Phi, psi and omega in degrees: 000348180183169179258140184246134183234146170278131185216168176253125172278101184289337180286323182250004178049063178214156176278134178224168172252134181244118175263120185250136178282118179296155181304317184294340175267321181304332182280347181257116186305317183295325180283322176297322178293324177295318178301314180292325176297320178301316181296317180293321180296311181293322180298333183279353184253139176222105184203140183297345180249020173234132179305130183276132176267129181261323186197162172219147183192188182215128178232118179050042177086358179254119178282150180209155174234133177254126183234167175294145175274130182246125173269131180154202180224156178288159177300326177297318179294322182291321181294330178300332181277355180126175182293144178284144173302143183306323179294321175292317181300316179292324179293314179297316180301317181294320180294317178296314180296323178294319180295316181293324177300316178297315177301313182298317181295333176272002177085021180246124176256127187289310174069009175207048178285124180201163183304329178291342183253018175235122175252139179259115181253176175301332182264357179130195183275143176230133176277129180243175164053079177269032182301332178253018182298151177233130177275125177262071182293149178287335183291326181068024182240264188308305185296322177297322177295315177300312182299316178297322182290328182281321186257338184077135182294132180081002179283136177271129180240150175127189179257115189311322180297339186247008182270000000 
């Protein structure tokens, strides 16, 4: 859904990650809406194992999300080096489950959990990329309509290997 860059937030003097919506996506209303939905979903969550969203905006027609910058490696990169020790695997699994539980309690379903969307930092696992997230609003109106329009009823979403 976007390209991610390491950047300096000059207002607050901190390193951040900026996810930019590419032009070929920005021109399509349904994909731009999905990008904005990701930002709203992530912004509604506050948990130590979920990547923090700092800002969202649009510059000269290009949408962007500013998130916390995380140093580490994805779970996919780590798995390539071999099996995790059982104590680490259990710790990371518990952190990921706790993050997803928090998201679910807030009415947000990730829908694309996979090793590439988990980053392992010095402090533990962080869940990233809510690009296919679905808001489970209690109203059952506007958000359901937006989700149906974006995904199509009966459309399968996600990464096949992890579904």
